[in-house]
Amino acid sequence: MSSVLPQKIASAKPFLKWAGGKRQLLKALRERFPEALKEGKIKNYYEPFLGSGAVFFDIVQQYKIERAFLFDVNPALVTTYRVLQAAPAALIRRLKKIEKDYRSRPPEDRSVFFYEQRAAFNALFPWKPTQRAGTKQLETAALFIFLNKTCYNGLYRVNASGLLNTPAGAYKNPVICDEENLLQASRLLSVATIQLSDFSKALKNIEPASFVYFDPPYRPVSKTAYFTAYNQSGFGDERQQALAALYRRLDQQGQYLMLSNADSADGFFDELYRGFSIERVPAKRMINTRVQGRGFVDEIVVTNYPRR
């Protein structure tokens, strides 16, 4: 892992679509980052729920962090990040081949191709991240990106066996291999350690005075708002409470902390994070399968440091 990135680097954005991704909230989050980060005093960044990595990609390009520690419980996602970090050229070659095969088919046959690739992806289960980009890891990463770009709404959903079951999306001309962005994202990942880990274990050896951003799975805005799990274990209220307990322990250690989640009408998060700064910012919710169920909702942002 290298230290500080070169100052001159083309702008990169997340290379994955992600339900609940934070690109639309970056401006609001940036306004609430700790002043110590903006002043270049924070050198280590931690993100225990990586997803599309929108906040990581923003921070690593805007501020002078030296090391990033990125975690997720999704083994296929972690595999994809590690392959992009270690072998971007090989990944791009494989993605171009998949993209060519996809585009060569008439629109009515593309969903057939999607389900063939989904079956091939699931045949690689269990996905196991390694430190090197082996053949299986490379294929996992390429198929993961393809399926992400062509599945319904960018939603990663698994069944009880842990296999991907998201259906095909309806896209006319999806960008599957954005070569320039993938190369730039790979360069940015050079400062990162990427690990398969649950949040409860990820921060055991955290460096002092680090910045931690938590973006856990949303607590549903209603009892009927659940969708099939991002992973087999799910993330219910008990897990939210365990995360809040970790947040308080890290606060006592002097870490800089930020957490976001969908607001809850029952005051669940107000009680859970009582004593910390809780702000609400509007966010557009696009994950609902019914168009009339989409729209603007409040997202909470919890911090443990004063805002200027």
PDB file of C-alpha atoms in Angstrom:
ATOM      1  CA  MET A   1       0.000   0.000   0.000  1.00  0.00           C
ATOM      2  CA  SER A   2       1.480   3.344  -1.028  1.00  0.00           C
ATOM      3  CA  SER A   3       1.355   6.504   1.045  1.00  0.00           C
ATOM      4  CA  VAL A   4       0.086   9.833  -0.275  1.00  0.00           C
ATOM      5  CA  LEU A   5      -1.408   9.965  -3.760  1.00  0.00           C
ATOM      6  CA  PRO A   6      -0.035  12.354  -6.392  1.00  0.00           C
ATOM      7  CA  GLN A   7      -1.871  15.668  -6.235  1.00  0.00           C
ATOM      8  CA  LYS A   8      -2.621  15.676  -9.975  1.00  0.00           C
ATOM      9  CA  ILE A   9      -5.102  12.924 -10.762  1.00  0.00           C
ATOM     10  CA  ALA A  10      -8.151  12.915 -13.000  1.00  0.00           C
ATOM     11  CA  SER A  11     -11.458  12.954 -11.201  1.00  0.00           C
ATOM     12  CA  ALA A  12     -12.859   9.492 -10.482  1.00  0.00           C
ATOM     13  CA  LYS A  13     -16.348   8.494  -9.402  1.00  0.00           C
ATOM     14  CA  PRO A  14     -17.708   5.239  -7.969  1.00  0.00           C
ATOM     15  CA  PHE A  15     -17.496   2.468 -10.541  1.00  0.00           C
ATOM     16  CA  LEU A  16     -20.600   0.704  -9.206  1.00  0.00           C
ATOM     17  CA  LYS A  17     -24.247   1.670  -8.991  1.00  0.00           C
ATOM     18  CA  TRP A  18     -25.492   1.076  -5.469  1.00  0.00           C
ATOM     19  CA  ALA A  19     -28.836   1.228  -3.738  1.00  0.00           C
ATOM     20  CA  GLY A  20     -28.415   3.792  -0.961  1.00  0.00           C
ATOM     21  CA  GLY A  21     -25.166   5.084  -2.471  1.00  0.00           C
ATOM     22  CA  LYS A  22     -24.111   8.499  -1.225  1.00  0.00           C
ATOM     23  CA  ARG A  23     -23.176  10.393  -4.402  1.00  0.00           C
ATOM     24  CA  GLN A  24     -26.275  12.585  -4.155  1.00  0.00           C
ATOM     25  CA  LEU A  25     -25.447  13.451  -0.524  1.00  0.00           C
ATOM     26  CA  LEU A  26     -21.755  14.203  -0.957  1.00  0.00           C
ATOM     27  CA  LYS A  27     -22.179  17.968  -0.788  1.00  0.00           C
ATOM     28  CA  ALA A  28     -24.165  17.721   2.445  1.00  0.00           C
ATOM     29  CA  LEU A  29     -21.725  15.231   3.948  1.00  0.00           C
ATOM     30  CA  ARG A  30     -18.702  17.272   2.878  1.00  0.00           C
ATOM     31  CA  GLU A  31     -20.122  20.300   4.699  1.00  0.00           C
ATOM     32  CA  ARG A  32     -20.181  18.162   7.835  1.00  0.00           C
ATOM     33  CA  PHE A  33     -16.741  16.545   7.611  1.00  0.00           C
ATOM     34  CA  PRO A  34     -14.496  17.340  10.610  1.00  0.00           C
ATOM     35  CA  GLU A  35     -12.401  20.482  10.332  1.00  0.00           C
ATOM     36  CA  ALA A  36      -9.320  18.414  11.177  1.00  0.00           C
ATOM     37  CA  LEU A  37      -9.832  16.501   7.930  1.00  0.00           C
ATOM     38  CA  LYS A  38     -10.165  19.717   5.927  1.00  0.00           C
ATOM     39  CA  GLU A  39      -7.027  21.065   7.604  1.00  0.00           C
ATOM     40  CA  GLY A  40      -5.011  17.982   6.656  1.00  0.00           C
ATOM     41  CA  LYS A  41      -4.592  16.790  10.238  1.00  0.00           C
ATOM     42  CA  ILE A  42      -6.357  13.427   9.801  1.00  0.00           C
ATOM     43  CA  LYS A  43      -4.219  10.842   8.022  1.00  0.00           C
ATOM     44  CA  ASN A  44      -6.315   7.674   8.376  1.00  0.00           C
ATOM     45  CA  TYR A  45      -9.807   7.024   7.039  1.00  0.00           C
ATOM     46  CA  TYR A  46     -12.041   4.033   7.827  1.00  0.00           C
ATOM     47  CA  GLU A  47     -15.236   2.928   6.089  1.00  0.00           C
ATOM     48  CA  PRO A  48     -16.800  -0.266   7.539  1.00  0.00           C
ATOM     49  CA  PHE A  49     -19.737  -0.417   5.054  1.00  0.00           C
ATOM     50  CA  LEU A  50     -18.041   0.145   1.725  1.00  0.00           C
ATOM     51  CA  GLY A  51     -20.746  -0.355  -0.921  1.00  0.00           C
ATOM     52  CA  SER A  52     -20.013   1.904  -3.886  1.00  0.00           C
ATOM     53  CA  GLY A  53     -17.373   3.785  -1.900  1.00  0.00           C
ATOM     54  CA  ALA A  54     -18.721   7.226  -2.877  1.00  0.00           C
ATOM     55  CA  VAL A  55     -17.462   8.873   0.319  1.00  0.00           C
ATOM     56  CA  PHE A  56     -14.052   7.201   0.084  1.00  0.00           C
ATOM     57  CA  PHE A  57     -13.572   8.327  -3.519  1.00  0.00           C
ATOM     58  CA  ASP A  58     -14.569  11.864  -2.569  1.00  0.00           C
ATOM     59  CA  ILE A  59     -12.324  12.050   0.484  1.00  0.00           C
ATOM     60  CA  VAL A  60      -9.247  10.532  -1.144  1.00  0.00           C
ATOM     61  CA  GLN A  61      -9.441  13.126  -3.942  1.00  0.00           C
ATOM     62  CA  GLN A  62     -10.268  16.133  -1.775  1.00  0.00           C
ATOM     63  CA  TYR A  63      -8.184  15.692   1.366  1.00  0.00           C
ATOM     64  CA  LYS A  64      -4.689  14.615   2.366  1.00  0.00           C
ATOM     65  CA  ILE A  65      -5.303  11.237   3.906  1.00  0.00           C
ATOM     66  CA  GLU A  66      -2.399   8.804   3.762  1.00  0.00           C
ATOM     67  CA  ARG A  67      -4.185   5.511   4.399  1.00  0.00           C
ATOM     68  CA  ALA A  68      -7.708   4.188   3.984  1.00  0.00           C
ATOM     69  CA  PHE A  69      -9.148   1.031   5.513  1.00  0.00           C
ATOM     70  CA  LEU A  70     -12.205  -0.244   3.669  1.00  0.00           C
ATOM     71  CA  PHE A  71     -14.442  -3.099   4.832  1.00  0.00           C
ATOM     72  CA  ASP A  72     -17.569  -4.907   3.747  1.00  0.00           C
ATOM     73  CA  VAL A  73     -19.308  -8.219   4.503  1.00  0.00           C
ATOM     74  CA  ASN A  74     -20.017  -8.918   0.818  1.00  0.00           C
ATOM     75  CA  PRO A  75     -17.252 -11.247  -0.428  1.00  0.00           C
ATOM     76  CA  ALA A  76     -17.980 -10.644  -4.120  1.00  0.00           C
ATOM     77  CA  LEU A  77     -17.805  -6.880  -3.580  1.00  0.00           C
ATOM     78  CA  VAL A  78     -14.522  -7.123  -1.686  1.00  0.00           C
ATOM     79  CA  THR A  79     -13.138  -9.421  -4.388  1.00  0.00           C
ATOM     80  CA  THR A  80     -14.083  -6.851  -7.033  1.00  0.00           C
ATOM     81  CA  TYR A  81     -12.356  -3.995  -5.224  1.00  0.00           C
ATOM     82  CA  ARG A  82      -9.213  -6.053  -4.692  1.00  0.00           C
ATOM     83  CA  VAL A  83      -9.061  -7.135  -8.344  1.00  0.00           C
ATOM     84  CA  LEU A  84      -9.524  -3.549  -9.511  1.00  0.00           C
ATOM     85  CA  GLN A  85      -6.794  -2.453  -7.110  1.00  0.00           C
ATOM     86  CA  ALA A  86      -4.310  -5.134  -8.150  1.00  0.00           C
ATOM     87  CA  ALA A  87      -5.070  -5.932 -11.804  1.00  0.00           C
ATOM     88  CA  PRO A  88      -7.060  -3.166 -13.514  1.00  0.00           C
ATOM     89  CA  ALA A  89      -5.778  -3.935 -17.023  1.00  0.00           C
ATOM     90  CA  ALA A  90      -6.819  -7.599 -16.859  1.00  0.00           C
ATOM     91  CA  LEU A  91     -10.202  -6.656 -15.433  1.00  0.00           C
ATOM     92  CA  ILE A  92     -10.796  -4.100 -18.177  1.00  0.00           C
ATOM     93  CA  ARG A  93      -9.906  -6.641 -20.888  1.00  0.00           C
ATOM     94  CA  ARG A  94     -12.417  -9.130 -19.505  1.00  0.00           C
ATOM     95  CA  LEU A  95     -15.108  -6.479 -19.113  1.00  0.00           C
ATOM     96  CA  LYS A  96     -14.647  -5.313 -22.693  1.00  0.00           C
ATOM     97  CA  LYS A  97     -15.194  -8.890 -23.887  1.00  0.00           C
ATOM     98  CA  ILE A  98     -18.397  -9.198 -21.842  1.00  0.00           C
ATOM     99  CA  GLU A  99     -19.588  -5.790 -23.032  1.00  0.00           C
ATOM    100  CA  LYS A 100     -18.949  -6.731 -26.663  1.00  0.00           C
ATOM    101  CA  ASP A 101     -20.890  -9.984 -26.256  1.00  0.00           C
ATOM    102  CA  TYR A 102     -23.756  -8.119 -24.609  1.00  0.00           C
ATOM    103  CA  ARG A 103     -23.964  -5.373 -27.227  1.00  0.00           C
ATOM    104  CA  SER A 104     -23.763  -7.824 -30.128  1.00  0.00           C
ATOM    105  CA  ARG A 105     -27.147  -9.242 -29.143  1.00  0.00           C
ATOM    106  CA  PRO A 106     -30.469  -7.718 -30.144  1.00  0.00           C
ATOM    107  CA  PRO A 107     -32.214  -5.934 -27.251  1.00  0.00           C
ATOM    108  CA  GLU A 108     -34.754  -8.740 -26.833  1.00  0.00           C
ATOM    109  CA  ASP A 109     -31.953 -11.276 -26.218  1.00  0.00           C
ATOM    110  CA  ARG A 110     -29.942  -9.242 -23.731  1.00  0.00           C
ATOM    111  CA  SER A 111     -31.941 -10.426 -20.729  1.00  0.00           C
ATOM    112  CA  VAL A 112     -31.113 -14.013 -21.744  1.00  0.00           C
ATOM    113  CA  PHE A 113     -27.430 -13.089 -21.729  1.00  0.00           C
ATOM    114  CA  PHE A 114     -27.880 -11.403 -18.330  1.00  0.00           C
ATOM    115  CA  TYR A 115     -29.317 -14.567 -16.759  1.00  0.00           C
ATOM    116  CA  GLU A 116     -26.571 -16.692 -18.310  1.00  0.00           C
ATOM    117  CA  GLN A 117     -23.957 -14.448 -16.715  1.00  0.00           C
ATOM    118  CA  ARG A 118     -25.812 -14.400 -13.405  1.00  0.00           C
ATOM    119  CA  ALA A 119     -25.754 -18.205 -13.408  1.00  0.00           C
ATOM    120  CA  ALA A 120     -22.023 -18.154 -14.180  1.00  0.00           C
ATOM    121  CA  PHE A 121     -21.474 -15.689 -11.339  1.00  0.00           C
ATOM    122  CA  ASN A 122     -23.426 -17.827  -8.871  1.00  0.00           C
ATOM    123  CA  ALA A 123     -21.498 -20.902 -10.013  1.00  0.00           C
ATOM    124  CA  LEU A 124     -18.382 -19.219  -8.595  1.00  0.00           C
ATOM    125  CA  PHE A 125     -19.981 -19.129  -5.114  1.00  0.00           C
ATOM    126  CA  PRO A 126     -18.608 -19.003  -2.458  1.00  0.00           C
ATOM    127  CA  TRP A 127     -16.698 -15.927  -3.554  1.00  0.00           C
ATOM    128  CA  LYS A 128     -13.423 -15.717  -1.686  1.00  0.00           C
ATOM    129  CA  PRO A 129     -11.302 -12.562  -1.790  1.00  0.00           C
ATOM    130  CA  THR A 130      -7.578 -13.172  -2.008  1.00  0.00           C
ATOM    131  CA  GLN A 131      -4.610 -10.840  -2.063  1.00  0.00           C
ATOM    132  CA  ARG A 132      -3.886 -11.732  -5.676  1.00  0.00           C
ATOM    133  CA  ALA A 133      -6.173 -11.505  -8.690  1.00  0.00           C
ATOM    134  CA  GLY A 134      -6.427 -15.164  -9.683  1.00  0.00           C
ATOM    135  CA  THR A 135      -8.585 -16.477 -12.514  1.00  0.00           C
ATOM    136  CA  LYS A 136     -11.617 -17.059 -10.296  1.00  0.00           C
ATOM    137  CA  GLN A 137     -11.283 -13.670  -8.626  1.00  0.00           C
ATOM    138  CA  LEU A 138     -10.922 -11.909 -11.977  1.00  0.00           C
ATOM    139  CA  GLU A 139     -14.028 -13.595 -13.362  1.00  0.00           C
ATOM    140  CA  THR A 140     -15.971 -12.840 -10.173  1.00  0.00           C
ATOM    141  CA  ALA A 141     -15.059  -9.144 -10.418  1.00  0.00           C
ATOM    142  CA  ALA A 142     -15.874  -8.835 -14.121  1.00  0.00           C
ATOM    143  CA  LEU A 143     -19.247 -10.539 -13.752  1.00  0.00           C
ATOM    144  CA  PHE A 144     -20.014  -8.558 -10.608  1.00  0.00           C
ATOM    145  CA  ILE A 145     -19.506  -5.271 -12.464  1.00  0.00           C
ATOM    146  CA  PHE A 146     -21.458  -6.459 -15.518  1.00  0.00           C
ATOM    147  CA  LEU A 147     -24.398  -7.616 -13.413  1.00  0.00           C
ATOM    148  CA  ASN A 148     -24.307  -4.413 -11.378  1.00  0.00           C
ATOM    149  CA  LYS A 149     -24.539  -2.327 -14.538  1.00  0.00           C
ATOM    150  CA  THR A 150     -27.354  -4.356 -16.094  1.00  0.00           C
ATOM    151  CA  CYS A 151     -29.468  -5.602 -13.169  1.00  0.00           C
ATOM    152  CA  TYR A 152     -32.617  -3.955 -11.892  1.00  0.00           C
ATOM    153  CA  ASN A 153     -31.918  -0.603 -10.258  1.00  0.00           C
ATOM    154  CA  GLY A 154     -28.330  -1.513  -9.297  1.00  0.00           C
ATOM    155  CA  LEU A 155     -29.773  -3.595  -6.460  1.00  0.00           C
ATOM    156  CA  TYR A 156     -27.606  -6.321  -4.945  1.00  0.00           C
ATOM    157  CA  ARG A 157     -29.951  -8.925  -3.502  1.00  0.00           C
ATOM    158  CA  VAL A 158     -29.317 -12.510  -2.472  1.00  0.00           C
ATOM    159  CA  ASN A 159     -31.532 -15.456  -1.585  1.00  0.00           C
ATOM    160  CA  ALA A 160     -31.369 -17.576   1.560  1.00  0.00           C
ATOM    161  CA  SER A 161     -28.480 -19.556   0.064  1.00  0.00           C
ATOM    162  CA  GLY A 162     -26.465 -16.387  -0.538  1.00  0.00           C
ATOM    163  CA  LEU A 163     -26.827 -16.466  -4.338  1.00  0.00           C
ATOM    164  CA  LEU A 164     -27.545 -13.346  -6.354  1.00  0.00           C
ATOM    165  CA  ASN A 165     -31.185 -13.238  -7.472  1.00  0.00           C
ATOM    166  CA  THR A 166     -31.634  -9.653  -8.701  1.00  0.00           C
ATOM    167  CA  PRO A 167     -33.518  -9.637 -12.037  1.00  0.00           C
ATOM    168  CA  ALA A 168     -32.361  -8.024 -15.261  1.00  0.00           C
ATOM    169  CA  GLY A 169     -32.915  -4.309 -15.687  1.00  0.00           C
ATOM    170  CA  ALA A 170     -34.319  -2.555 -18.736  1.00  0.00           C
ATOM    171  CA  TYR A 171     -31.463  -0.477 -20.141  1.00  0.00           C
ATOM    172  CA  LYS A 172     -30.992   0.662 -23.727  1.00  0.00           C
ATOM    173  CA  ASN A 173     -27.278   1.353 -23.651  1.00  0.00           C
ATOM    174  CA  PRO A 174     -25.658   0.768 -20.235  1.00  0.00           C
ATOM    175  CA  VAL A 175     -21.999   1.674 -19.772  1.00  0.00           C
ATOM    176  CA  ILE A 176     -20.397  -1.579 -18.671  1.00  0.00           C
ATOM    177  CA  CYS A 177     -16.694  -0.847 -19.041  1.00  0.00           C
ATOM    178  CA  ASP A 178     -15.767   2.753 -18.280  1.00  0.00           C
ATOM    179  CA  GLU A 179     -12.063   2.206 -18.831  1.00  0.00           C
ATOM    180  CA  GLU A 180     -10.791   5.644 -17.806  1.00  0.00           C
ATOM    181  CA  ASN A 181     -12.805   5.719 -14.601  1.00  0.00           C
ATOM    182  CA  LEU A 182     -11.759   2.183 -13.671  1.00  0.00           C
ATOM    183  CA  LEU A 183      -8.093   3.085 -14.127  1.00  0.00           C
ATOM    184  CA  GLN A 184      -8.435   6.213 -12.017  1.00  0.00           C
ATOM    185  CA  ALA A 185     -10.382   4.330  -9.336  1.00  0.00           C
ATOM    186  CA  SER A 186      -7.621   1.714  -9.250  1.00  0.00           C
ATOM    187  CA  ARG A 187      -5.021   4.434  -8.656  1.00  0.00           C
ATOM    188  CA  LEU A 188      -7.054   5.889  -5.823  1.00  0.00           C
ATOM    189  CA  LEU A 189      -7.364   2.453  -4.231  1.00  0.00           C
ATOM    190  CA  SER A 190      -3.574   2.285  -3.967  1.00  0.00           C
ATOM    191  CA  VAL A 191      -3.785   3.903  -0.515  1.00  0.00           C
ATOM    192  CA  ALA A 192      -6.406   1.409   0.692  1.00  0.00           C
ATOM    193  CA  THR A 193      -6.399  -1.809   2.657  1.00  0.00           C
ATOM    194  CA  ILE A 194      -9.549  -3.684   1.642  1.00  0.00           C
ATOM    195  CA  GLN A 195     -10.870  -6.386   3.956  1.00  0.00           C
ATOM    196  CA  LEU A 196     -13.813  -8.762   4.214  1.00  0.00           C
ATOM    197  CA  SER A 197     -15.117  -7.998   7.690  1.00  0.00           C
ATOM    198  CA  ASP A 198     -18.171  -7.232   9.754  1.00  0.00           C
ATOM    199  CA  PHE A 199     -18.218  -3.744  11.310  1.00  0.00           C
ATOM    200  CA  SER A 200     -17.910  -5.232  14.812  1.00  0.00           C
ATOM    201  CA  LYS A 201     -14.446  -6.614  13.979  1.00  0.00           C
ATOM    202  CA  ALA A 202     -13.221  -4.061  11.446  1.00  0.00           C
ATOM    203  CA  LEU A 203     -12.180  -1.348  13.885  1.00  0.00           C
ATOM    204  CA  LYS A 204     -10.405  -3.331  16.585  1.00  0.00           C
ATOM    205  CA  ASN A 205      -6.982  -1.948  15.692  1.00  0.00           C
ATOM    206  CA  ILE A 206      -7.993   1.532  14.577  1.00  0.00           C
ATOM    207  CA  GLU A 207      -5.283   4.184  14.544  1.00  0.00           C
ATOM    208  CA  PRO A 208      -5.744   7.122  16.959  1.00  0.00           C
ATOM    209  CA  ALA A 209      -7.543  10.270  15.773  1.00  0.00           C
ATOM    210  CA  SER A 210      -8.903   8.655  12.611  1.00  0.00           C
ATOM    211  CA  PHE A 211     -12.037   9.588  10.675  1.00  0.00           C
ATOM    212  CA  VAL A 212     -14.678   6.848  10.453  1.00  0.00           C
ATOM    213  CA  TYR A 213     -17.712   7.049   8.200  1.00  0.00           C
ATOM    214  CA  PHE A 214     -20.533   4.552   8.831  1.00  0.00           C
ATOM    215  CA  ASP A 215     -23.115   3.925   6.113  1.00  0.00           C
ATOM    216  CA  PRO A 216     -24.966   0.838   7.383  1.00  0.00           C
ATOM    217  CA  PRO A 217     -27.916  -0.792   5.623  1.00  0.00           C
ATOM    218  CA  TYR A 218     -30.980   1.397   5.929  1.00  0.00           C
ATOM    219  CA  ARG A 219     -33.498   0.798   8.636  1.00  0.00           C
ATOM    220  CA  PRO A 220     -36.771   0.528   6.665  1.00  0.00           C
ATOM    221  CA  VAL A 221     -38.955   3.641   6.625  1.00  0.00           C
ATOM    222  CA  SER A 222     -41.980   1.372   7.168  1.00  0.00           C
ATOM    223  CA  LYS A 223     -42.709  -2.205   8.189  1.00  0.00           C
ATOM    224  CA  THR A 224     -43.402  -3.086   4.559  1.00  0.00           C
ATOM    225  CA  ALA A 225     -40.280  -1.432   3.159  1.00  0.00           C
ATOM    226  CA  TYR A 226     -37.897  -4.373   3.552  1.00  0.00           C
ATOM    227  CA  PHE A 227     -36.354  -5.896   0.459  1.00  0.00           C
ATOM    228  CA  THR A 228     -34.602  -9.241   0.375  1.00  0.00           C
ATOM    229  CA  ALA A 229     -31.255  -9.044   2.111  1.00  0.00           C
ATOM    230  CA  TYR A 230     -27.991  -7.586   0.847  1.00  0.00           C
ATOM    231  CA  ASN A 231     -26.406 -10.528   2.612  1.00  0.00           C
ATOM    232  CA  GLN A 232     -27.718 -13.632   4.332  1.00  0.00           C
ATOM    233  CA  SER A 233     -27.543 -12.238   7.848  1.00  0.00           C
ATOM    234  CA  GLY A 234     -29.615  -9.084   7.362  1.00  0.00           C
ATOM    235  CA  PHE A 235     -29.276  -5.941   9.478  1.00  0.00           C
ATOM    236  CA  GLY A 236     -32.121  -5.534  11.981  1.00  0.00           C
ATOM    237  CA  ASP A 237     -32.565  -3.303  15.001  1.00  0.00           C
ATOM    238  CA  GLU A 238     -30.243  -5.387  17.161  1.00  0.00           C
ATOM    239  CA  ARG A 239     -27.438  -4.777  14.700  1.00  0.00           C
ATOM    240  CA  GLN A 240     -28.245  -1.065  14.611  1.00  0.00           C
ATOM    241  CA  GLN A 241     -28.011  -1.031  18.409  1.00  0.00           C
ATOM    242  CA  ALA A 242     -24.682  -2.884  18.352  1.00  0.00           C
ATOM    243  CA  LEU A 243     -23.381  -0.328  15.860  1.00  0.00           C
ATOM    244  CA  ALA A 244     -24.478   2.535  18.120  1.00  0.00           C
ATOM    245  CA  ALA A 245     -22.638   0.908  21.041  1.00  0.00           C
ATOM    246  CA  LEU A 246     -19.478   0.725  18.898  1.00  0.00           C
ATOM    247  CA  TYR A 247     -19.976   4.369  17.896  1.00  0.00           C
ATOM    248  CA  ARG A 248     -19.987   5.358  21.571  1.00  0.00           C
ATOM    249  CA  ARG A 249     -16.864   3.325  22.335  1.00  0.00           C
ATOM    250  CA  LEU A 250     -14.986   4.912  19.449  1.00  0.00           C
ATOM    251  CA  ASP A 251     -16.146   8.346  20.589  1.00  0.00           C
ATOM    252  CA  GLN A 252     -14.596   7.671  23.989  1.00  0.00           C
ATOM    253  CA  GLN A 253     -11.334   6.816  22.196  1.00  0.00           C
ATOM    254  CA  GLY A 254     -11.238  10.242  20.559  1.00  0.00           C
ATOM    255  CA  GLN A 255     -12.032   9.161  16.986  1.00  0.00           C
ATOM    256  CA  TYR A 256     -13.839  11.445  14.518  1.00  0.00           C
ATOM    257  CA  LEU A 257     -17.151   9.794  13.625  1.00  0.00           C
ATOM    258  CA  MET A 258     -19.907  10.288  11.056  1.00  0.00           C
ATOM    259  CA  LEU A 259     -22.901   8.020  10.441  1.00  0.00           C
ATOM    260  CA  SER A 260     -25.812   8.256   8.029  1.00  0.00           C
ATOM    261  CA  ASN A 261     -29.078   6.351   7.756  1.00  0.00           C
ATOM    262  CA  ALA A 262     -32.649   6.794   6.610  1.00  0.00           C
ATOM    263  CA  ASP A 263     -34.625   8.803   9.159  1.00  0.00           C
ATOM    264  CA  SER A 264     -37.069   6.907  11.318  1.00  0.00           C
ATOM    265  CA  ALA A 265     -40.476   8.345  12.194  1.00  0.00           C
ATOM    266  CA  ASP A 266     -40.504   6.545  15.561  1.00  0.00           C
ATOM    267  CA  GLY A 267     -37.454   8.419  16.855  1.00  0.00           C
ATOM    268  CA  PHE A 268     -35.358   5.244  16.882  1.00  0.00           C
ATOM    269  CA  PHE A 269     -32.117   6.976  15.903  1.00  0.00           C
ATOM    270  CA  ASP A 270     -32.753  10.048  18.040  1.00  0.00           C
ATOM    271  CA  GLU A 271     -32.789   7.787  21.062  1.00  0.00           C
ATOM    272  CA  LEU A 272     -29.960   5.548  19.837  1.00  0.00           C
ATOM    273  CA  TYR A 273     -27.576   8.477  19.247  1.00  0.00           C
ATOM    274  CA  ARG A 274     -28.754  10.764  22.022  1.00  0.00           C
ATOM    275  CA  GLY A 275     -25.977  13.155  23.039  1.00  0.00           C
ATOM    276  CA  PHE A 276     -24.445  13.397  19.563  1.00  0.00           C
ATOM    277  CA  SER A 277     -25.154  15.902  16.820  1.00  0.00           C
ATOM    278  CA  ILE A 278     -28.062  14.657  14.670  1.00  0.00           C
ATOM    279  CA  GLU A 279     -28.944  16.566  11.511  1.00  0.00           C
ATOM    280  CA  ARG A 280     -31.456  15.786   8.787  1.00  0.00           C
ATOM    281  CA  VAL A 281     -30.822  16.286   5.096  1.00  0.00           C
ATOM    282  CA  PRO A 282     -33.183  15.528   2.185  1.00  0.00           C
ATOM    283  CA  ALA A 283     -32.355  12.532   0.002  1.00  0.00           C
ATOM    284  CA  LYS A 284     -34.115  11.100  -3.014  1.00  0.00           C
ATOM    285  CA  ARG A 285     -35.172   7.506  -2.441  1.00  0.00           C
ATOM    286  CA  MET A 286     -35.082   5.486  -5.675  1.00  0.00           C
ATOM    287  CA  ILE A 287     -35.087   1.899  -4.429  1.00  0.00           C
ATOM    288  CA  ASN A 288     -38.861   1.454  -4.147  1.00  0.00           C
ATOM    289  CA  THR A 289     -40.170  -0.884  -6.852  1.00  0.00           C
ATOM    290  CA  ARG A 290     -43.276   1.277  -7.193  1.00  0.00           C
ATOM    291  CA  VAL A 291     -42.589   4.631  -8.833  1.00  0.00           C
ATOM    292  CA  GLN A 292     -45.176   6.352  -6.654  1.00  0.00           C
ATOM    293  CA  GLY A 293     -43.285   5.099  -3.611  1.00  0.00           C
ATOM    294  CA  ARG A 294     -40.161   7.001  -4.584  1.00  0.00           C
ATOM    295  CA  GLY A 295     -39.416  10.576  -3.604  1.00  0.00           C
ATOM    296  CA  PHE A 296     -37.588  12.706  -1.059  1.00  0.00           C
ATOM    297  CA  VAL A 297     -37.068  11.475   2.476  1.00  0.00           C
ATOM    298  CA  ASP A 298     -34.904  12.736   5.307  1.00  0.00           C
ATOM    299  CA  GLU A 299     -31.566  11.131   5.912  1.00  0.00           C
ATOM    300  CA  ILE A 300     -29.952  11.542   9.311  1.00  0.00           C
ATOM    301  CA  VAL A 301     -26.300  12.467   9.710  1.00  0.00           C
ATOM    302  CA  VAL A 302     -24.786  11.783  13.143  1.00  0.00           C
ATOM    303  CA  THR A 303     -21.435  13.289  14.125  1.00  0.00           C
ATOM    304  CA  ASN A 304     -19.479  13.420  17.388  1.00  0.00           C
ATOM    305  CA  TYR A 305     -17.573  16.655  16.767  1.00  0.00           C
ATOM    306  CA  PRO A 306     -18.623  20.328  16.639  1.00  0.00           C
ATOM    307  CA  ARG A 307     -19.563  21.795  13.283  1.00  0.00           C
ATOM    308  CA  ARG A 308     -18.314  25.272  12.449  1.00  0.00           C
TER     309      ARG A 308
END
